[in-house]
Amino acid sequence: MIKKVLIANRGEIAVRIIRSCRELGLATVGVYSEADRKALHVRYADEAYCIGPAPSRESYLNIDNIIGAAKKSGADAIHPGYGFLSENPKFSQRCKEEGIIFIGPSAEAISAMGDKITARLTMNNAGVPVVPGTMEKITEEKKAIEVVREIGLPVMIKASAGGGGKGMRLVRNARELISSFRTAKSEALNAFGDDSVYIEKYIESPHHIEFQILADRHGNVIHLFERECSIQRRHQKVIEETPSPLMTPSLREEMGKFAVAAAKAVNYEGAGTIEFIVNDNLEYFFLEMNTRLQVEHPITERVVGVDLVKEQIHIANGFPLTLKQEDLCQNGHAIQCRIYAEDPDNNFMPQPGIISQITVPLGLGVRYDGYVYEGYEIPMYYDPLISKLISWGKTRKESIDRMRRALYEYKITGVKTNIKFLERIMDMEDFLEGKYNTNFIEKNRANLFTPKHCGTECEDMALIACFIDYLEKLERIQPQQFTEELASTWKDFGRKRSVLRL
Ligand code: ADP
Ligand code: ADP
Ligand code: MG
């Protein structure tokens, strides 16, 4: 029985995992890099150990140091979160060898699914429809040309070890093929230390729809329905929702069965996600499996009514699943927005820096998973995700209205964020109608980014003017008049802002 869990991660996911452990009465151990001494997960954990310098390679990816911290603290289990070592078979194996429970699948299952080429082969053999393309790695340019001749353009050249939207190239033009092939290989080598690439057909008007699964050691596998993740930038999800507006009951049942079959094919244990690409004709193809907890798992938790981290721990303890497929249903609608410290108007460039002020949205139907606080400095070394905002509603419309309200309440100063950008998405017709695919951001480009004439300079100037006015009032008025009088200029400013298009 697990009693003490080391969380081999940082950021919002480390905080989120600690929360479930605490509810289960388990002790928690945090680990942190030198850049993360003041991070929230360090404060939340019962105890915490420094595992090395800021760069991930030397800390969050340093297996020896993490195992060292587990031994020192007497942790009997390790939860890897997402990213970092979560899909590293060596880490799962090492935990096993050290007698520490890895809260996740076996090294064998991770290897079978972690490498995208192997995963395609395994799924093809299990009868799951995969995206048409090669089942082996392509090393020669001649072969790449042959493959493209066979399957036709457009194609995606993908790194077998890819992840996080990195390591893939779309080729629409025969002229670009060779140069894209070369860059894809060198990028793959640089980013993942492995230059294996393969080629698959680019599915036009693609919808990314994935299924959450849970599998125990006793052969029970269930799915917890789908998540629609087609709002993406740079092949990475920004907004997720469940149920998917594209889904029909029969398609859900069919894809759910394939998701379960996929997990069974690799003797999977734990929580995992089967990702599919679906086109407008509702044809679907296996894309990849993520053998870990996913960034967007909270929307499933909300709609299905489970705590996926608790389920992971339950499974890791060797117990059979208590949830039964026939008892599960989707209740209402949930949306998640990923809040990034990034500048959407500048090609989504990450914006590390100090949070000077933060107001977090609350209220009915809103969940907030975050890790930053006032005065906290977002380090430049890691993913710029600072929080996730999840809204729930009885209907999709209520869920959207609630998200719009929550985004309105959410204020962060000090660093640029994508909050405004997300607010705009909540008002787009395509989104409101649920008619979108992964090209959504590109298609709505003209209305999603800040128009050029809306420089922030005039906004800054107006803010300074408001502040001067506020200071003058402070000197002028009586204390009992304070709230009314003092707030008005700011309110006015906010209200006029949209009218003036500042
Ligand atoms: P999800 O599918 O859960 O939404 P993402 O693809 O957005 O996950 O990745 C989640 C996190 O893991 C991100 O921080 C991403 O940068 C990181 N990540 C995922 N796969 C890899 C990989 N192969 N190499 C490096 N980082 C990765
Ligand atoms: P990662 O490991 O980085 O998550 P995926 O293979 O899951 O990589 O692909 C990420 C995203 O890239 C998908 O959600 C989709 O938007 C796009 N994509 C990948 N393969 C294809 C394809 N064959 N056709 C169309 N879009 C694709
Ligand atoms: Mg993926």
XYZ file of C-alpha atoms and ligand atoms in Angstrom:
557
model
C 0.000 0.000 0.000
C 1.333 3.383 -1.045
C 1.904 5.709 1.910
C 4.234 8.381 0.618
C 4.315 9.740 -2.934
C 7.177 11.634 -4.549
C 5.977 13.913 -7.337
C 8.655 14.021 -10.044
C 7.342 17.196 -11.633
C 6.727 20.908 -11.142
C 4.144 23.589 -11.900
C 0.386 23.213 -11.815
C 0.451 19.433 -12.245
C 2.663 18.882 -9.187
C 0.237 20.974 -7.099
C -2.735 19.116 -8.545
C -1.260 15.683 -7.718
C -0.387 16.753 -4.163
C -4.029 17.752 -3.657
C -5.345 14.265 -4.441
C -2.634 12.626 -2.335
C -3.596 14.795 0.603
C -7.254 13.853 0.260
C -6.186 10.209 0.335
C -4.133 10.829 3.483
C -0.839 10.118 1.723
C 2.366 11.959 2.578
C 3.913 13.939 -0.284
C 7.464 14.666 -1.348
C 8.241 17.493 -3.746
C 11.377 17.818 -5.842
C 12.646 21.066 -7.319
C 15.398 22.555 -9.411
C 17.474 25.488 -8.213
C 15.202 27.778 -10.258
C 12.134 26.460 -8.432
C 13.027 26.962 -4.767
C 10.101 29.328 -4.374
C 7.622 27.383 -6.473
C 4.209 26.582 -5.042
C 4.571 22.797 -5.247
C 7.561 23.059 -2.910
C 5.388 24.838 -0.368
C 2.464 22.449 -0.814
C 4.427 19.215 -0.415
C 5.024 17.860 3.089
C 8.754 17.834 2.370
C 10.864 18.798 -0.628
C 14.313 18.069 -2.042
C 16.488 19.976 -4.491
C 17.418 17.718 -7.392
C 19.809 19.921 -9.347
C 20.362 23.056 -11.414
C 17.682 24.834 -13.444
C 18.012 23.093 -16.826
C 15.586 20.112 -16.927
C 18.337 17.777 -18.113
C 20.120 18.280 -14.806
C 17.086 18.196 -12.516
C 13.588 17.110 -13.591
C 15.090 14.707 -16.131
C 17.836 13.494 -13.797
C 16.757 9.957 -12.895
C 19.563 9.342 -10.377
C 18.801 12.487 -8.412
C 15.066 11.817 -8.332
C 15.576 8.215 -7.170
C 18.026 9.617 -4.603
C 15.351 11.953 -3.229
C 12.850 9.084 -3.097
C 15.280 6.951 -1.066
C 16.188 9.767 1.262
C 12.577 10.638 1.982
C 11.373 7.051 2.165
C 8.777 7.579 -0.575
C 7.313 4.269 -1.695
C 5.828 5.571 -4.954
C 6.608 8.145 -7.662
C 4.037 10.038 -9.705
C 5.665 11.433 -12.869
C 2.918 13.932 -13.900
C 3.100 14.826 -17.614
C 6.084 15.836 -19.754
C 9.569 15.320 -18.254
C 10.085 11.622 -17.348
C 6.446 10.577 -17.567
C 6.860 8.691 -20.832
C 10.392 7.474 -20.296
C 10.488 3.646 -20.121
C 13.908 3.750 -18.422
C 12.436 5.713 -15.543
C 9.539 3.298 -15.072
C 12.003 0.385 -15.193
C 14.415 2.022 -12.763
C 11.647 2.626 -10.213
C 10.726 -1.047 -10.435
C 14.331 -2.115 -9.906
C 14.618 0.139 -6.869
C 11.434 -1.274 -5.367
C 9.528 1.984 -5.807
C 6.017 1.914 -7.271
C 5.830 3.887 -10.523
C 2.356 5.425 -10.756
C 1.984 4.692 -14.432
C 2.406 1.880 -16.932
C 5.248 -0.642 -17.221
C 8.397 0.103 -19.214
C 7.170 -2.374 -21.846
C 3.843 -0.583 -22.348
C 5.566 2.813 -22.508
C 8.060 1.531 -25.094
C 5.324 -0.038 -27.190
C 3.435 3.256 -27.304
C 6.070 5.947 -26.726
C 7.810 5.410 -30.011
C 5.282 6.515 -32.616
C 6.381 4.080 -35.326
C 6.160 1.073 -32.988
C 2.781 2.329 -31.770
C 1.450 2.548 -35.342
C 2.556 -1.011 -36.006
C 1.089 -2.336 -32.771
C -2.238 -0.584 -33.373
C -2.392 -1.697 -36.983
C -1.898 -5.297 -35.850
C -4.625 -4.855 -33.223
C -7.073 -3.808 -35.949
C -7.242 -0.136 -34.922
C -7.419 2.178 -37.974
C -4.179 4.212 -38.159
C -3.363 7.273 -40.287
C -2.227 5.917 -43.696
C 1.551 6.094 -44.079
C 4.776 4.250 -43.395
C 5.145 1.650 -40.690
C 8.914 1.915 -40.597
C 11.413 4.722 -40.260
C 12.475 6.481 -43.441
C 16.180 7.171 -43.731
C 16.685 7.770 -47.456
C 15.395 10.659 -49.515
C 14.651 8.291 -52.382
C 12.327 6.308 -50.149
C 10.563 9.496 -48.976
C 9.797 10.417 -52.606
C 8.480 6.901 -53.264
C 6.193 6.980 -50.213
C 4.757 10.339 -51.160
C 4.121 9.122 -54.682
C 2.191 6.243 -53.190
C 0.063 7.985 -50.547
C -0.168 11.380 -52.241
C 0.279 14.921 -50.928
C -0.185 16.535 -48.465
C 1.800 14.539 -45.921
C 3.200 14.995 -42.434
C 6.815 14.104 -41.773
C 6.942 13.185 -38.091
C 9.603 12.393 -35.555
C 9.037 8.973 -34.058
C 10.110 10.337 -30.668
C 8.120 13.589 -31.049
C 5.778 15.164 -28.515
C 4.329 18.464 -27.302
C 3.557 19.414 -30.915
C 7.255 19.409 -31.760
C 8.958 17.422 -34.475
C 6.445 17.468 -37.306
C 6.308 19.123 -40.742
C 3.439 19.513 -43.122
C 4.381 19.115 -46.782
C 1.833 20.308 -49.343
C 4.199 20.760 -52.238
C 6.455 18.194 -53.947
C 9.128 20.891 -54.178
C 9.349 21.163 -50.384
C 9.620 17.446 -49.754
C 13.385 16.956 -49.675
C 14.201 20.101 -47.730
C 11.429 19.374 -45.206
C 12.636 15.807 -44.866
C 16.152 17.020 -44.061
C 15.042 19.648 -41.554
C 12.596 17.227 -39.914
C 15.431 14.771 -39.358
C 17.860 17.298 -37.954
C 15.158 18.870 -35.757
C 14.237 15.431 -34.445
C 17.854 14.703 -33.627
C 18.270 18.031 -31.840
C 15.036 17.912 -29.877
C 14.755 14.207 -29.055
C 18.239 12.784 -29.647
C 16.798 10.461 -32.288
C 16.523 11.282 -35.997
C 13.944 8.592 -36.823
C 11.138 10.059 -38.900
C 8.181 8.545 -40.737
C 5.633 9.862 -43.193
C 1.875 9.825 -42.855
C -0.981 11.269 -44.841
C -2.122 14.734 -43.743
C -5.808 14.404 -42.922
C -7.679 17.432 -44.316
C -9.945 19.438 -41.986
C -8.597 17.455 -39.034
C -10.330 17.197 -35.686
C -8.243 16.013 -32.766
C -10.457 13.801 -30.629
C -9.023 11.638 -27.882
C -10.353 9.031 -25.467
C -9.412 8.774 -21.814
C -8.897 5.202 -20.672
C -8.233 3.481 -17.350
C -6.802 -0.013 -17.114
C -5.985 -2.166 -14.109
C -3.600 -5.096 -13.576
C -6.463 -7.555 -13.763
C -7.344 -6.985 -17.393
C -10.199 -4.516 -16.864
C -10.136 -1.583 -19.287
C -12.719 1.194 -19.487
C -12.924 4.467 -21.387
C -14.159 7.744 -19.924
C -15.390 9.191 -23.216
C -13.793 11.764 -25.444
C -12.151 15.164 -25.340
C -12.226 17.511 -28.311
C -8.804 19.185 -28.617
C -8.860 20.835 -32.031
C -8.183 24.403 -30.916
C -4.413 24.314 -31.281
C -1.503 26.578 -31.944
C 1.695 25.070 -33.293
C 0.094 21.604 -33.103
C -0.387 22.078 -29.374
C -3.741 22.254 -27.648
C -4.969 25.557 -26.216
C -8.655 24.853 -25.512
C -10.249 21.460 -24.883
C -13.871 20.517 -24.367
C -16.024 17.485 -23.627
C -18.355 16.236 -25.068
C -17.005 16.951 -28.556
C -19.433 18.960 -30.724
C -18.536 16.662 -33.641
C -19.369 13.428 -31.837
C -22.435 11.271 -32.395
C -23.537 8.538 -29.946
C -22.713 5.733 -32.369
C -19.305 7.179 -33.272
C -18.557 7.557 -29.557
C -19.352 3.945 -28.916
C -17.284 2.758 -31.862
C -14.220 4.874 -31.085
C -14.501 4.033 -27.389
C -14.273 0.343 -28.252
C -11.142 0.926 -30.315
C -9.605 2.949 -27.487
C -10.173 0.026 -25.108
C -8.794 -2.427 -27.687
C -5.706 -0.241 -28.135
C -4.964 -0.316 -24.398
C -5.547 -4.064 -24.205
C -3.152 -4.662 -27.103
C -0.223 -3.466 -24.968
C -1.403 -4.851 -21.614
C -1.766 -1.322 -20.458
C -2.000 -0.416 -16.795
C -2.975 3.002 -15.437
C -4.490 6.110 -16.998
C -3.812 6.782 -20.659
C -5.127 8.581 -23.698
C -5.731 7.328 -27.210
C -5.545 10.217 -29.665
C -7.396 10.108 -32.976
C -7.616 12.363 -36.005
C -11.165 12.591 -37.340
C -12.159 14.255 -40.616
C -15.423 15.973 -41.576
C -16.820 12.671 -42.867
C -16.279 11.226 -39.388
C -13.565 8.859 -40.603
C -11.122 8.361 -37.758
C -7.515 7.262 -37.465
C -5.275 6.425 -34.514
C -2.705 9.184 -34.017
C -0.764 8.212 -30.905
C -1.172 7.101 -27.324
C -0.074 9.191 -24.367
C 0.892 6.842 -21.571
C 0.339 9.325 -18.750
C -2.015 11.840 -17.219
C -2.899 14.500 -19.775
C -2.852 18.294 -19.381
C -6.576 18.389 -20.223
C -7.650 15.587 -17.835
C -9.761 17.944 -15.607
C -12.588 18.282 -18.152
C -13.093 14.517 -18.056
C -12.950 14.564 -14.255
C -15.687 17.177 -14.166
C -18.062 15.625 -16.682
C -17.603 11.975 -15.690
C -17.222 12.684 -11.972
C -13.926 10.953 -11.200
C -10.570 11.969 -9.745
C -8.130 10.519 -12.266
C -5.117 10.891 -9.964
C -6.878 8.894 -7.248
C -7.736 6.255 -9.846
C -4.075 6.122 -10.892
C -3.017 5.548 -7.286
C -5.739 2.939 -6.782
C -4.502 1.047 -9.858
C -0.837 1.379 -8.826
C -1.769 -0.231 -5.511
C -2.844 -3.258 -7.531
C -6.586 -2.991 -6.871
C -9.142 -3.775 -9.557
C -11.091 -0.850 -11.009
C -14.257 -0.070 -9.094
C -15.714 1.957 -11.966
C -17.751 0.006 -14.501
C -18.188 1.073 -18.124
C -21.977 0.722 -17.991
C -22.210 3.037 -14.950
C -20.309 5.900 -16.566
C -22.000 8.799 -18.300
C -21.200 12.324 -19.410
C -22.886 14.897 -17.230
C -23.091 18.398 -18.708
C -20.273 20.101 -20.556
C -16.755 21.192 -19.571
C -14.193 23.431 -21.254
C -10.557 23.995 -20.348
C -8.474 26.993 -21.355
C -4.707 26.724 -21.015
C -3.343 29.979 -19.659
C 0.164 30.595 -20.965
C 2.665 33.323 -20.168
C 3.123 34.058 -23.838
C 2.463 36.773 -26.386
C -0.084 35.604 -28.985
C 0.619 38.723 -31.076
C 4.262 37.824 -31.272
C 4.026 34.278 -32.561
C 3.094 32.996 -29.065
C 6.555 33.811 -27.763
C 7.006 32.667 -24.118
C 7.075 35.553 -21.603
C 8.970 34.604 -18.454
C 8.962 37.262 -15.732
C 7.564 38.345 -12.376
C 3.821 38.197 -11.687
C 3.095 41.586 -10.146
C -0.598 41.084 -9.532
C -3.045 38.229 -9.965
C -6.801 37.923 -9.460
C -8.018 34.353 -9.826
C -11.570 33.646 -11.021
C -13.846 31.680 -8.706
C -17.554 31.000 -8.400
C -20.016 28.319 -9.402
C -18.790 25.872 -12.016
C -15.215 27.137 -12.200
C -12.075 25.126 -11.421
C -8.664 26.695 -11.309
C -5.470 24.618 -11.472
C -2.483 26.907 -11.253
C 0.811 27.461 -9.505
C 1.815 31.123 -9.738
C 1.296 33.808 -7.120
C 2.016 37.516 -6.684
C 5.740 38.161 -6.721
C 6.529 34.760 -8.257
C 8.997 34.765 -11.111
C 8.099 32.425 -13.983
C 11.400 30.785 -14.888
C 12.548 30.771 -18.504
C 13.597 27.124 -18.363
C 10.265 25.342 -18.553
C 6.920 25.227 -20.321
C 5.178 28.641 -20.073
C 1.846 27.114 -18.924
C 0.849 28.992 -15.752
C -2.617 27.674 -15.095
C -5.678 25.955 -16.439
C -9.157 27.328 -16.161
C -11.990 24.815 -16.336
C -15.660 25.723 -16.631
C -18.643 23.427 -16.299
C -22.235 23.978 -17.385
C -25.390 21.934 -17.848
C -25.133 22.725 -21.539
C -22.298 23.688 -23.876
C -23.683 27.213 -23.986
C -23.660 27.584 -20.211
C -20.139 26.228 -20.079
C -18.991 28.811 -22.668
C -20.802 31.666 -20.897
C -19.158 30.656 -17.653
C -15.715 30.459 -19.245
C -16.217 33.916 -20.723
C -17.144 35.230 -17.272
C -14.164 33.504 -15.632
C -11.726 34.845 -18.219
C -13.158 38.315 -17.627
C -12.457 37.987 -13.896
C -8.954 36.637 -14.437
C -6.380 39.437 -14.196
C -2.630 39.035 -14.380
C -0.140 41.852 -14.624
C 3.631 41.744 -14.873
C 3.810 39.246 -17.702
C 1.916 38.983 -20.955
C -0.599 36.146 -21.136
C -2.987 34.704 -23.695
C -6.117 35.568 -21.642
C -7.383 38.229 -24.080
C -6.768 35.845 -26.966
C -8.854 33.144 -25.240
C -11.632 35.650 -24.574
C -11.778 36.438 -28.262
C -12.083 32.734 -29.096
C -15.083 32.499 -26.747
C -16.821 35.066 -28.972
C -16.021 33.553 -32.362
C -18.963 32.279 -34.344
C -17.199 29.060 -35.412
C -16.460 28.260 -31.793
C -19.945 29.132 -30.566
C -21.445 26.869 -33.199
C -18.976 24.108 -32.408
C -17.921 24.065 -36.046
C -14.163 24.067 -36.013
C -11.136 21.903 -36.716
C -7.405 22.264 -36.038
C -7.229 25.094 -38.595
C -9.442 27.275 -36.383
C -6.766 29.747 -35.249
C -5.354 30.104 -38.759
C -8.824 30.539 -40.255
C -9.903 33.184 -37.744
C -6.545 34.924 -37.668
C -7.975 38.322 -38.639
C -10.207 38.474 -35.541
C -8.069 36.746 -32.955
C -4.972 38.874 -32.824
C -4.651 42.480 -31.700
C -5.020 44.759 -34.735
C -1.838 46.668 -35.509
C -3.251 50.140 -34.761
C -4.121 49.045 -31.229
C -0.658 49.685 -29.850
C -0.391 49.274 -26.088
C 1.146 52.724 -25.876
C -2.169 54.589 -25.763
C -3.491 52.084 -23.271
C -0.508 52.739 -21.012
C -1.055 56.472 -21.360
C -4.723 56.174 -20.394
C -3.772 54.077 -17.377
C -1.267 56.676 -16.225
C -3.919 59.391 -16.591
C -6.352 57.320 -14.509
C -3.747 56.809 -11.846
C -2.947 60.519 -11.594
C -6.660 61.220 -11.283
C -6.890 58.548 -8.561
C -4.001 60.070 -6.586
C -5.560 63.520 -6.782
C -8.873 62.170 -5.525
C -7.136 60.433 -2.644
C -6.035 63.842 -1.409
C -9.360 65.535 -2.085
C -12.160 63.301 -0.806
C -13.375 62.119 2.590
C -12.701 58.515 3.667
C -16.418 57.619 3.713
C -16.690 58.489 0.006
C -13.694 56.337 -0.873
C -15.051 53.242 -2.558
C -17.612 54.932 -4.806
C -15.525 57.870 -5.905
C -12.221 56.105 -6.231
C -13.427 53.246 -8.326
C -15.285 55.301 -10.889
C -12.438 56.454 -13.105
C -11.086 52.947 -13.407
C -14.491 51.589 -14.204
C -15.021 54.298 -16.768
C -11.697 53.523 -18.305
C -12.543 49.872 -18.600
C -15.926 50.625 -20.097
C -14.710 53.193 -22.572
C -11.842 51.004 -23.629
C -13.928 48.883 -25.936
C -15.707 51.933 -27.346
C -12.473 53.787 -28.039
C -10.842 50.570 -29.299
C -7.802 51.362 -27.232
P -1.189 16.862 -23.697
O -1.320 15.889 -24.829
O -1.329 16.275 -22.348
O -1.980 18.069 -23.926
P 1.194 18.198 -24.533
O 1.461 17.557 -25.861
O 0.710 19.591 -24.542
O 0.290 17.241 -23.680
O 2.470 18.069 -23.623
C 2.385 18.197 -22.234
C 3.695 18.622 -21.694
O 4.689 17.643 -21.946
C 4.229 19.887 -22.298
O 4.930 20.541 -21.292
C 5.151 19.397 -23.398
O 6.108 20.377 -23.702
C 5.726 18.170 -22.745
N 6.087 17.095 -23.667
C 5.258 16.167 -24.189
N 5.919 15.292 -24.945
C 7.214 15.655 -24.904
C 8.425 15.124 -25.488
N 8.446 14.042 -26.238
N 9.563 15.776 -25.240
C 9.570 16.867 -24.464
N 8.482 17.398 -23.883
C 7.321 16.802 -24.103
P 2.362 15.169 -30.325
O 3.076 13.933 -29.897
O 3.246 16.318 -30.497
O 1.143 15.418 -29.507
P 0.570 14.196 -32.427
O 0.929 13.111 -33.367
O -0.378 13.867 -31.350
O 1.887 14.814 -31.811
O 0.005 15.421 -33.278
C -0.240 16.686 -32.713
C -1.186 17.469 -33.592
O -0.665 17.631 -34.925
C -2.527 16.813 -33.808
O -3.422 17.075 -32.764
C -2.986 17.451 -35.114
O -3.476 18.741 -34.910
C -1.698 17.548 -35.890
N -1.507 16.349 -36.720
C -0.668 15.330 -36.468
N -0.721 14.389 -37.432
C -1.637 14.819 -38.334
C -2.151 14.283 -39.573
N -1.709 13.138 -40.081
N -3.069 15.008 -40.236
C -3.517 16.176 -39.747
N -3.067 16.732 -38.599
C -2.142 16.070 -37.897
Mg -0.424 14.133 -29.289
